[in-house]
XYZ file of C-alpha atoms in Angstrom:
703
model
C 72.355 123.901 110.635
C 75.653 125.835 110.471
C 76.908 127.623 107.433
C 79.553 124.958 106.911
C 76.967 122.219 107.060
C 74.735 124.062 104.614
C 77.652 124.472 102.237
C 78.309 120.757 102.328
C 74.736 119.772 101.508
C 73.641 118.599 98.097
C 75.400 120.601 95.432
C 74.853 121.025 91.747
C 76.167 118.322 89.482
C 78.952 120.600 88.146
C 80.422 120.926 91.636
C 80.164 117.126 92.041
C 82.341 116.618 88.993
C 84.905 119.078 90.338
C 85.069 117.330 93.669
C 85.381 113.973 91.924
C 88.276 115.275 89.854
C 90.033 116.596 92.982
C 89.398 113.270 94.769
C 90.774 111.223 91.918
C 93.939 113.397 91.760
C 94.473 113.004 95.527
C 93.991 109.230 95.164
C 96.355 108.725 92.260
C 97.794 105.201 92.364
C 101.295 104.415 93.396
C 103.733 103.805 90.541
C 103.878 100.058 91.305
C 100.085 99.649 91.812
C 98.378 97.977 88.828
C 95.860 100.175 87.098
C 93.345 97.315 86.955
C 92.861 97.442 90.739
C 91.306 100.894 90.682
C 87.537 101.221 90.915
C 86.456 103.888 88.465
C 83.279 105.885 89.055
C 81.780 106.493 85.626
C 78.491 108.108 86.664
C 76.296 109.188 89.568
C 73.446 111.679 89.585
C 74.470 113.117 92.985
C 77.499 112.939 95.253
C 77.569 113.736 98.991
C 80.916 114.186 100.753
C 81.658 115.165 104.407
C 85.411 115.210 105.106
C 84.884 115.664 108.875
C 82.413 112.802 109.243
C 84.019 110.302 106.883
C 86.962 111.648 104.946
C 87.390 108.482 102.790
C 83.717 107.896 102.011
C 81.649 109.467 99.253
C 77.959 108.900 99.023
C 76.631 108.430 95.478
C 72.952 108.611 94.551
C 71.098 107.865 91.337
C 72.181 105.657 88.405
C 75.555 104.897 89.963
C 77.958 103.171 87.600
C 81.404 101.747 88.394
C 83.971 100.053 86.227
C 86.631 97.687 87.535
C 88.639 96.085 84.766
C 86.165 94.630 82.288
C 83.386 94.491 84.870
C 80.661 97.130 84.919
C 78.758 97.477 88.204
C 75.563 99.508 88.608
C 73.311 100.336 91.553
C 70.807 102.923 92.765
C 73.109 104.344 95.478
C 76.493 103.560 96.945
C 79.205 104.466 99.452
C 82.575 104.656 97.730
C 85.757 104.228 99.818
C 88.528 105.395 97.547
C 91.358 104.600 99.967
C 90.141 101.013 100.563
C 89.255 100.708 96.869
C 85.806 99.348 97.743
C 82.187 100.328 97.682
C 78.885 99.298 99.183
C 75.900 99.467 96.854
C 72.138 99.440 97.377
C 69.020 99.079 95.293
C 69.031 97.516 91.858
C 72.491 95.936 91.720
C 73.766 94.751 88.334
C 77.232 93.390 87.555
C 78.052 92.746 83.922
C 81.303 90.957 83.104
C 81.699 89.358 79.706
C 78.719 86.943 79.465
C 78.010 86.990 83.208
C 75.196 89.109 84.625
C 74.573 89.299 88.379
C 71.614 90.986 90.053
C 70.978 91.709 93.740
C 69.660 94.275 96.226
C 72.914 94.818 98.106
C 76.623 94.548 97.264
C 79.849 94.878 99.208
C 82.718 94.965 96.703
C 86.464 94.811 97.479
C 88.525 96.043 94.538
C 91.834 94.752 95.867
C 90.470 91.227 96.393
C 88.174 91.496 93.342
C 85.511 89.924 95.546
C 81.800 90.826 95.476
C 79.515 89.936 98.355
C 75.921 90.120 97.140
C 72.823 89.837 99.301
C 69.041 89.700 98.932
C 67.291 88.393 95.804
C 70.567 87.480 94.117
C 70.645 85.946 90.632
C 73.592 85.090 88.387
C 73.169 84.338 84.682
C 75.890 83.262 82.264
C 73.707 82.423 79.264
C 73.491 78.681 80.002
C 72.316 78.651 83.608
C 70.877 80.958 86.240
C 71.765 80.846 89.921
C 69.287 82.086 92.541
C 70.124 82.681 96.189
C 69.826 85.247 98.953
C 73.566 85.406 99.729
C 76.285 85.020 97.111
C 80.011 85.652 97.068
C 81.605 86.124 93.646
C 85.370 85.865 93.209
C 86.268 87.620 89.962
C 89.853 86.340 90.064
C 88.767 82.788 89.237
C 85.193 83.382 88.090
C 83.804 81.479 91.064
C 80.437 82.169 92.692
C 79.385 80.384 95.864
C 76.470 80.500 98.264
C 76.217 79.132 101.793
C 72.642 79.750 102.978
C 70.762 77.839 100.320
C 70.513 78.390 96.585
C 69.237 77.093 93.269
C 70.748 76.727 89.788
C 68.433 76.358 86.796
C 69.516 75.389 83.284
C 67.649 74.139 80.224
C 67.369 70.600 81.655
C 67.586 70.640 85.442
C 66.866 72.590 88.586
C 69.463 72.074 91.326
C 69.234 73.297 94.885
C 71.378 72.797 97.982
C 72.446 74.352 101.254
C 75.907 75.154 99.915
C 76.965 75.518 96.295
C 79.661 76.943 94.091
C 79.608 77.669 90.378
C 82.558 78.295 88.068
C 81.229 80.596 85.351
C 84.280 79.888 83.168
C 84.114 76.076 83.082
C 80.356 76.020 83.804
C 80.919 73.390 86.481
C 79.193 73.455 89.848
C 79.536 71.663 93.153
C 76.717 71.227 95.654
C 76.658 70.057 99.246
C 74.083 69.671 102.033
C 70.559 68.544 101.083
C 71.279 68.574 97.355
C 68.292 68.148 95.029
C 68.334 67.840 91.220
C 64.944 67.918 89.512
C 63.738 67.661 85.926
C 60.659 66.381 84.126
C 61.816 62.754 84.405
C 63.205 62.285 87.905
C 64.293 63.820 91.202
C 67.824 63.213 92.527
C 68.697 63.776 96.186
C 72.227 63.542 97.580
C 74.732 65.211 99.883
C 77.564 65.930 97.437
C 77.134 66.545 93.724
C 79.317 67.850 90.897
C 77.439 69.114 87.858
C 78.204 70.644 84.465
C 75.643 73.077 83.064
C 77.284 72.604 79.666
C 77.053 68.800 79.364
C 74.300 68.299 81.995
C 76.325 65.452 83.522
C 76.134 64.998 87.285
C 78.735 63.196 89.404
C 77.422 61.829 92.703
C 79.886 61.572 95.592
C 77.822 60.344 98.496
C 74.558 58.584 99.348
C 72.183 59.358 96.476
C 68.578 58.540 95.631
C 67.041 59.050 92.175
C 63.245 58.739 92.033
C 61.107 58.633 88.881
C 57.618 57.478 87.982
C 58.948 54.065 86.975
C 61.319 53.354 89.850
C 64.091 54.387 92.189
C 67.913 54.283 92.146
C 70.068 54.140 95.267
C 73.823 54.701 94.958
C 76.792 56.181 96.782
C 78.896 57.131 93.773
C 78.369 57.500 90.071
C 78.029 59.619 86.950
C 74.641 60.465 85.442
C 73.890 62.128 82.107
C 70.691 63.948 83.027
C 69.920 64.918 79.425
C 70.189 61.396 77.997
C 68.915 59.870 81.259
C 71.719 57.304 81.437
C 74.369 56.755 84.059
C 77.145 54.679 85.556
C 76.383 53.728 89.154
C 79.220 52.475 91.350
C 79.950 51.086 94.811
C 77.114 48.612 95.173
C 74.243 50.609 93.671
C 70.645 49.402 93.368
C 67.983 50.039 90.718
C 64.364 49.460 91.828
C 61.674 49.161 89.166
C 58.303 47.423 88.725
C 58.615 44.888 91.493
C 62.294 44.238 90.786
C 65.539 45.500 92.223
C 69.009 45.094 90.709
C 72.200 45.550 92.739
C 75.808 45.404 91.562
C 79.296 46.790 91.956
C 78.911 48.861 88.772
C 75.716 49.431 86.813
C 75.270 51.064 83.421
C 71.624 52.141 83.364
C 69.548 53.666 80.573
C 66.424 55.053 82.199
C 64.814 56.071 78.908
C 65.179 52.684 77.233
C 64.650 50.890 80.574
C 67.631 48.539 80.496
C 70.894 48.158 82.336
C 74.092 46.147 82.602
C 75.730 45.102 85.858
C 79.437 44.386 86.311
C 80.391 42.574 89.496
C 78.289 41.022 92.306
C 74.957 41.282 90.509
C 71.822 40.489 92.521
C 68.324 40.746 91.053
C 65.299 40.458 93.362
C 62.016 39.801 91.551
C 59.252 40.233 94.117
C 56.555 39.761 91.461
C 57.626 36.238 90.572
C 59.298 35.567 93.938
C 62.740 34.782 92.554
C 66.334 36.021 92.896
C 69.113 36.016 90.314
C 72.852 36.309 91.028
C 76.025 36.540 88.920
C 79.170 38.516 88.248
C 77.629 39.972 85.072
C 73.992 40.885 84.619
C 71.671 42.473 82.086
C 68.049 43.459 82.631
C 65.327 44.815 80.366
C 62.489 46.417 82.319
C 60.098 46.614 79.361
C 60.246 42.887 78.743
C 60.975 42.033 82.374
C 63.938 40.002 81.178
C 67.169 39.352 83.089
C 70.438 37.629 82.176
C 73.273 36.583 84.494
C 76.709 35.095 83.813
C 79.785 33.927 85.741
C 78.676 31.735 88.646
C 75.089 32.587 87.862
C 72.538 31.450 90.426
C 68.734 31.573 90.489
C 66.586 31.048 93.568
C 62.864 30.488 93.008
C 60.825 30.716 96.219
C 57.382 30.950 94.621
C 56.543 27.517 96.070
C 56.858 25.963 99.478
C 60.005 24.109 98.360
C 62.620 26.567 97.123
C 64.469 25.763 93.893
C 68.182 26.669 93.652
C 69.865 26.608 90.223
C 73.527 27.324 89.465
C 75.081 27.549 85.978
C 77.553 29.412 83.823
C 74.719 31.640 82.592
C 71.054 32.088 83.493
C 68.029 33.861 82.067
C 64.793 34.959 83.706
C 62.160 35.562 81.048
C 58.702 37.060 81.497
C 56.232 36.494 78.701
C 52.814 38.091 78.998
C 50.140 39.688 76.813
C 50.408 36.688 74.511
C 48.329 33.518 74.340
C 50.459 30.482 75.114
C 49.364 26.862 74.545
C 48.920 25.134 77.873
C 51.416 22.314 78.336
C 49.467 19.081 79.003
C 50.419 17.184 82.118
C 50.847 13.455 82.658
C 47.840 11.603 84.028
C 47.603 11.552 87.796
C 49.415 8.697 89.482
C 46.253 7.461 91.227
C 44.556 6.889 87.843
C 47.552 5.043 86.454
C 47.833 2.886 89.559
C 44.143 1.944 89.303
C 44.672 0.973 85.662
C 47.768 -1.059 86.528
C 45.881 -2.910 89.289
C 42.915 -3.723 87.056
C 42.132 -7.367 86.388
C 42.347 -6.898 82.626
C 45.948 -5.750 82.760
C 47.213 -8.254 85.326
C 45.856 -11.319 83.502
C 46.858 -10.169 80.023
C 50.055 -11.543 78.578
C 50.587 -8.634 76.216
C 48.015 -5.881 76.052
C 47.374 -4.025 72.818
C 48.630 -0.531 72.167
C 45.197 0.881 72.922
C 45.289 -0.727 76.358
C 48.677 0.634 77.360
C 49.397 4.166 78.534
C 51.936 4.799 75.793
C 51.326 8.511 76.141
C 50.347 10.134 79.440
C 46.692 11.056 79.415
C 45.729 14.468 78.069
C 42.266 15.900 78.429
C 40.762 17.818 75.485
C 40.543 20.912 77.662
C 44.271 20.800 78.328
C 45.094 20.718 74.623
C 42.795 23.495 73.477
C 43.026 25.848 76.433
C 45.133 28.957 75.994
C 47.135 30.242 78.935
C 47.238 34.032 79.188
C 48.822 34.401 82.621
C 52.103 36.206 83.127
C 54.554 33.443 82.321
C 57.927 33.352 83.980
C 60.766 31.109 82.786
C 64.238 30.362 84.137
C 66.799 29.088 81.649
C 70.227 27.836 82.680
C 73.112 26.983 80.364
C 76.216 24.833 80.893
C 77.387 23.192 84.090
C 73.889 23.311 85.541
C 73.384 22.168 89.116
C 69.951 22.321 90.749
C 68.776 21.581 94.286
C 65.382 21.156 95.895
C 64.626 19.446 99.150
C 63.025 16.486 97.336
C 65.084 16.414 94.120
C 68.529 17.357 92.831
C 69.962 17.455 89.317
C 72.969 18.184 87.137
C 72.617 18.946 83.423
C 74.034 20.793 80.478
C 71.013 23.098 80.384
C 67.717 23.600 82.200
C 64.389 25.333 81.624
C 61.893 25.979 84.410
C 58.392 27.309 83.713
C 56.588 28.580 86.776
C 53.165 28.723 85.098
C 53.463 25.104 83.921
C 55.237 23.891 87.081
C 57.652 22.154 84.739
C 61.437 21.660 84.855
C 63.159 20.554 81.633
C 66.673 19.060 81.861
C 68.802 18.671 78.728
C 72.218 17.378 77.673
C 72.465 13.990 79.468
C 71.093 15.240 82.782
C 71.113 13.250 86.017
C 68.205 13.511 88.444
C 68.229 12.273 92.039
C 65.309 11.777 94.390
C 65.796 10.041 97.710
C 67.845 6.890 96.867
C 66.955 6.993 93.158
C 69.042 8.214 90.233
C 67.756 8.833 86.703
C 69.712 9.864 83.607
C 68.663 10.330 79.963
C 69.119 12.647 77.024
C 66.203 14.769 78.294
C 64.148 14.707 81.482
C 61.002 16.684 82.252
C 59.960 17.007 85.889
C 56.390 18.053 86.700
C 55.648 19.728 90.033
C 52.396 19.832 91.962
C 52.304 22.610 94.509
C 55.478 21.915 96.476
C 55.939 18.203 95.631
C 57.032 16.089 92.677
C 54.161 14.912 90.492
C 55.835 13.132 87.571
C 59.072 12.677 85.633
C 59.282 11.914 81.904
C 62.649 10.748 80.501
C 63.480 10.191 76.840
C 66.307 8.498 74.915
C 69.084 6.543 76.586
C 67.222 6.272 79.883
C 69.059 4.666 82.793
C 67.427 4.560 86.212
C 68.784 3.025 89.386
C 67.997 2.740 93.060
C 70.690 2.171 95.633
C 69.527 -0.499 98.068
C 72.961 -1.431 99.443
C 76.545 -0.326 99.045
C 77.046 -2.902 96.286
C 73.505 -3.523 95.025
C 71.351 -1.316 92.803
C 67.954 -1.863 91.241
C 68.444 -0.832 87.614
C 66.390 -0.055 84.543
C 67.260 1.029 81.005
C 64.885 1.966 78.189
C 64.191 4.606 75.580
C 61.152 6.078 77.331
C 60.272 6.216 80.995
C 57.358 7.780 82.884
C 57.455 7.978 86.685
C 54.591 9.210 88.837
C 55.017 10.410 92.416
C 52.873 10.850 95.457
C 54.225 13.216 98.117
C 57.498 13.267 96.135
C 57.825 9.450 96.449
C 57.711 7.217 93.339
C 54.417 5.258 93.113
C 54.177 4.082 89.513
C 56.642 3.570 86.669
C 56.214 2.773 82.999
C 59.185 1.909 80.740
C 58.897 1.549 76.957
C 61.172 0.367 74.135
C 64.234 -1.867 74.651
C 63.630 -2.315 78.347
C 66.270 -4.028 80.500
C 65.991 -4.329 84.256
C 67.683 -5.714 87.338
C 65.765 -6.072 90.592
C 66.807 -7.629 93.883
C 64.487 -9.668 96.111
C 64.715 -9.636 99.909
C 63.065 -11.689 102.583
C 59.806 -10.082 103.658
C 60.274 -7.459 106.330
C 64.081 -7.593 106.104
C 66.918 -6.272 103.983
C 68.400 -9.713 103.456
C 68.595 -10.037 99.658
C 68.632 -13.570 98.310
C 67.996 -13.275 94.539
C 68.483 -10.995 91.514
C 66.061 -10.785 88.586
C 67.535 -9.679 85.237
C 64.940 -9.227 82.468
C 64.480 -7.831 78.961
C 61.138 -6.728 77.507
C 59.401 -4.291 75.202
C 57.443 -2.702 78.028
C 57.477 -2.838 81.773
C 55.148 -1.550 84.471
C 55.920 -1.301 88.175
C 54.363 0.067 91.311
C 56.035 1.040 94.562
C 55.040 1.347 98.195
C 57.187 2.904 100.883
C 59.906 3.405 98.266
C 60.092 -0.388 97.691
C 59.045 -2.382 94.626
C 55.509 -3.726 95.109
C 54.402 -5.061 91.700
C 56.140 -5.427 88.355
C 55.064 -6.702 84.942
C 57.072 -7.224 81.759
C 55.310 -7.401 78.367
C 56.695 -9.705 76.958
C 59.719 -10.840 78.974
C 63.017 -12.669 78.589
C 65.324 -13.360 81.496
C 65.786 -15.276 84.673
C 66.252 -15.089 88.426
C 69.743 -15.647 89.839
C 70.659 -16.522 93.411
C 72.795 -13.762 94.878
C 75.687 -16.103 95.471
C 75.827 -17.035 91.743
C 76.042 -13.465 90.421
C 79.260 -11.706 89.472
C 79.911 -7.931 89.157
C 79.393 -7.919 85.383
C 76.024 -9.629 85.716
C 74.914 -7.103 88.322
C 75.401 -4.118 86.022
C 73.433 -3.003 82.989
C 75.285 -1.358 80.060
C 75.813 2.319 80.844
C 75.593 1.796 84.591
C 77.205 4.560 86.636
C 76.214 5.713 90.088
C 77.105 9.417 90.284
C 76.434 10.149 93.900
C 79.591 12.280 94.159
C 78.127 14.715 91.590
C 74.870 15.115 93.505
C 74.320 18.610 94.992
C 74.212 18.215 98.747
C 72.505 21.542 99.473
C 71.909 25.105 98.263
C 75.578 25.956 98.834
C 76.739 23.058 96.647
C 75.408 24.296 93.321
C 78.900 25.622 92.465
C 82.083 23.615 92.608
C 85.481 25.116 91.880
C 87.955 23.203 89.818
C 90.134 20.934 91.883
C 93.034 22.806 93.428
C 91.837 26.184 92.111
C 90.226 28.927 94.109
C 87.525 30.939 92.419
C 88.438 34.527 91.589
C 85.897 37.060 90.349
C 86.494 38.029 86.708
C 87.887 41.375 85.643
C 85.913 44.072 83.864
C 87.604 43.051 80.603
C 86.364 39.482 81.089
C 82.839 40.611 81.901
C 82.664 42.979 78.927
C 82.589 40.016 76.536
C 78.995 39.246 77.528
C 76.179 40.837 75.580
C 72.941 40.574 77.486
C 70.991 42.531 74.870
C 71.791 39.926 72.220
C 70.865 37.148 74.632
C 67.471 38.803 75.123
C 66.841 38.951 71.374
C 67.667 35.269 71.001
C 65.553 34.300 74.003
C 62.363 35.953 72.768
C 62.970 34.866 69.207
C 63.192 31.294 70.466
C 59.925 31.668 72.389
C 58.131 32.958 69.304
C 59.323 29.924 67.352
C 58.023 27.635 70.072
C 54.629 29.274 69.909
C 54.466 28.742 66.161
C 55.711 25.161 66.126
C 54.709 23.620 69.458
C 52.603 20.522 69.307
C 50.862 19.511 72.519
C 51.843 15.855 72.594
C 55.348 16.280 71.204
C 56.092 18.984 73.755
C 54.962 16.611 76.488
C 57.365 13.959 75.239
C 60.176 16.464 74.872
C 60.432 15.646 71.144
C 60.169 19.252 70.013
C 61.112 19.412 66.307
C 64.031 21.678 65.357
C 62.860 25.251 64.929
C 63.176 26.746 61.491
C 65.372 29.848 61.788
C 63.949 33.242 61.132
C 65.294 35.277 58.262
C 68.919 36.107 58.976
C 68.992 33.912 62.074
C 71.759 31.645 60.763
C 74.004 34.605 60.022
C 73.235 36.095 63.402
C 74.193 32.887 65.194
C 77.500 32.882 63.310
C 78.166 36.448 64.448
C 77.518 35.542 68.073
C 80.305 33.306 69.325
C 78.969 30.444 71.409
C 82.236 29.614 73.082
C 82.967 26.482 71.028
C 83.092 25.940 67.292
C 83.212 22.143 67.483
C 80.662 20.076 65.573
C 79.577 18.439 68.818
C 78.752 21.821 70.324
C 76.906 22.896 67.189
C 74.879 19.678 67.120
C 74.023 19.942 70.787
C 72.808 23.490 70.252
C 70.609 22.373 67.335
C 69.133 19.407 69.195
C 68.537 21.325 72.409
C 65.198 23.168 72.591
C 66.933 25.909 74.556
C 69.652 28.234 73.302
C 73.112 28.941 74.591
C 74.188 32.378 75.660
C 76.071 34.541 73.152
C 79.647 35.577 73.810
C 81.879 37.908 71.918
C 84.334 36.073 69.740
C 87.750 35.512 71.253
C 90.450 37.986 70.238
C 94.180 38.305 70.568
C 96.050 40.982 72.497
C 96.317 43.394 69.527
C 92.589 43.128 68.876
C 91.850 43.791 72.558
C 94.050 46.912 72.494
C 92.279 48.180 69.385
C 88.954 47.534 71.078
C 90.078 49.522 74.114
C 91.094 52.438 71.875
C 87.704 52.399 70.181
C 86.002 52.106 73.546
C 87.435 55.490 74.490
C 85.110 56.991 71.892
C 82.083 55.287 73.394
C 80.220 57.613 75.785
C 79.349 54.649 77.988
C 83.004 53.867 78.625
C 83.845 57.557 78.890
C 81.380 57.826 81.771
C 82.917 54.763 83.317
C 86.412 56.260 83.169
C 85.200 59.555 84.538
C 83.694 57.831 87.531
C 86.653 55.575 88.231
C 89.343 58.231 87.868
C 88.017 60.494 90.598
C 90.471 58.929 93.036
C 93.361 59.952 90.742
C 92.795 63.521 89.555
C 95.972 63.403 87.461
C 94.365 60.805 85.204
C 90.883 62.289 85.205
C 89.162 62.972 81.895
C 87.268 65.940 83.333
C 88.434 69.200 84.864
C 89.582 68.907 88.480
C 87.267 69.984 91.260
C 87.009 73.726 91.580
C 87.426 73.394 95.328
C 85.413 74.588 98.275
C 86.298 78.039 99.646
C 86.434 78.511 103.366
C 82.960 79.250 104.653
C 82.146 82.507 106.327
C 79.221 83.621 108.403
C 78.461 86.909 106.712
C 75.454 87.509 108.940
C 77.785 88.252 111.867
C 79.720 90.920 110.007
């Protein structure tokens, strides 16, 4: 080693300070160069300088400390380039700037650009979150840190990782791309593009996203999710899967903690447990109760049996009721037993049997009355403008209730039921199913039945009570009671040439059918006569209340909705849908079921004569608070008489009230989330800070 080289070896610390002072004087800034751009060396244990080898580079060793503006940067050793105003540091790197602390094993810092490139075991902590990565670039001009070879951010609620990420330490907002994962104790979220605030713990999904928890799974392409409260707004046709059900809709508000959600637009619920689907423009579902509510062209499809049932209405409910003993609903006596009774010698030769001889009530076995049903019950309820279709039967009604466990369909509000060429109308009709076929129909009050046998001729029957029994969905036996009137036509045997009409009145009438044609009939007692066809006039051929409503009959599954004449259906707006309150409908539904359990009588439930339920405490006031859509006395009476309930609607309001509601809605976090999610397309109107942007990516490994 030469003398010059020996003289430039490690020197005492006093000489280091002298050299530093000389270097700083030689590197004095230009008059127009801001002082804040200078990197100031505050301390180093040793300094090594070789002007011939690298005139602009000083090597610093031991407890190196720099200051650049308000940032303090420390490392074990460094190369300082005073001309380029930069340094490269090694060892235990620590940058402290305000509340931000960054740690790494290597740093390349540019003082002019105020940009730090940190590598190996990098961590950034701002007091609310910590970022971990192996390669991080930190732009001090805007307080932006970003990684590009994988990284993780951990806060008090979540752990987020991705291939690329950026974090604004000032706004505490982050953006993640490429294999993004958000994990906490409740769920795991996976997506390709995510915005997240470590302050509010709200995540905004901007791409295909899956959220998986112990109770279910969410699939969406866009939305906002409050990870701390575990609630979110899911947009663009999202789906929530849970406990054998899946709910899809244009927009879904979902509370994962309370296990309920609301759907706005194109709602579709698939219930694989009960084998049923529910559709509507508005929907509400409660996972704990397994309850669902649909409104606006609501449609239910039950495919639990061989013959699928389609129901359309203004609103629909699907109610599950388990873990509770439920009185078994007795069923009418089998048609074969009734037919044997009707064909017995005692009945055929009797002029007027006693009450004990007649099947005034369908037979009920003692076991059916006392047995308690503990299976998972599933009920469909439909309200207003109900239209139902099955292959073997169709109906229109004001409201409908279908119980899968009882295989029972209840029709209310002057329903009309069709089967083959037969039409039946009454105040209430109960239809009993056996497997996939019709078993019986029980009609009460104002019963009018008719069978079309020709374009101008109809067999007709009116009474107050009617029981019909089927075999293979074809009527085999009929029993009419109280104020019975009938018209039947007689044809020549083996032909459809009708020659006479029988018009009778009686207290009771029994009839049997074969091949959908009248076989036997008996009136007890009877008044009337037989008229030759040629001597009958139109008035004589019609019973009071006659009306063939074939035009109203649903022709198929696609005919359960009919738009008003001359008007094309348009989906409702969000404002229109917001008037529905599914949660209140659920409370009413289960309250009504509890009342039925307390007050149901086996025989009266069979007849459909369920007594009015006494309201629970505060029920009357609650019903007044929930607008039913009509305040007329007729509507109120129909609601009282009907064993089902109508859906609740918010009371109508004028324009000023709607505007006040909108102003108040801005304070509601639910609607705030909704606005956040829908304003992303218009940053100027956004309620959150604009995106912090994505810096141009660089492959630092090649440098």
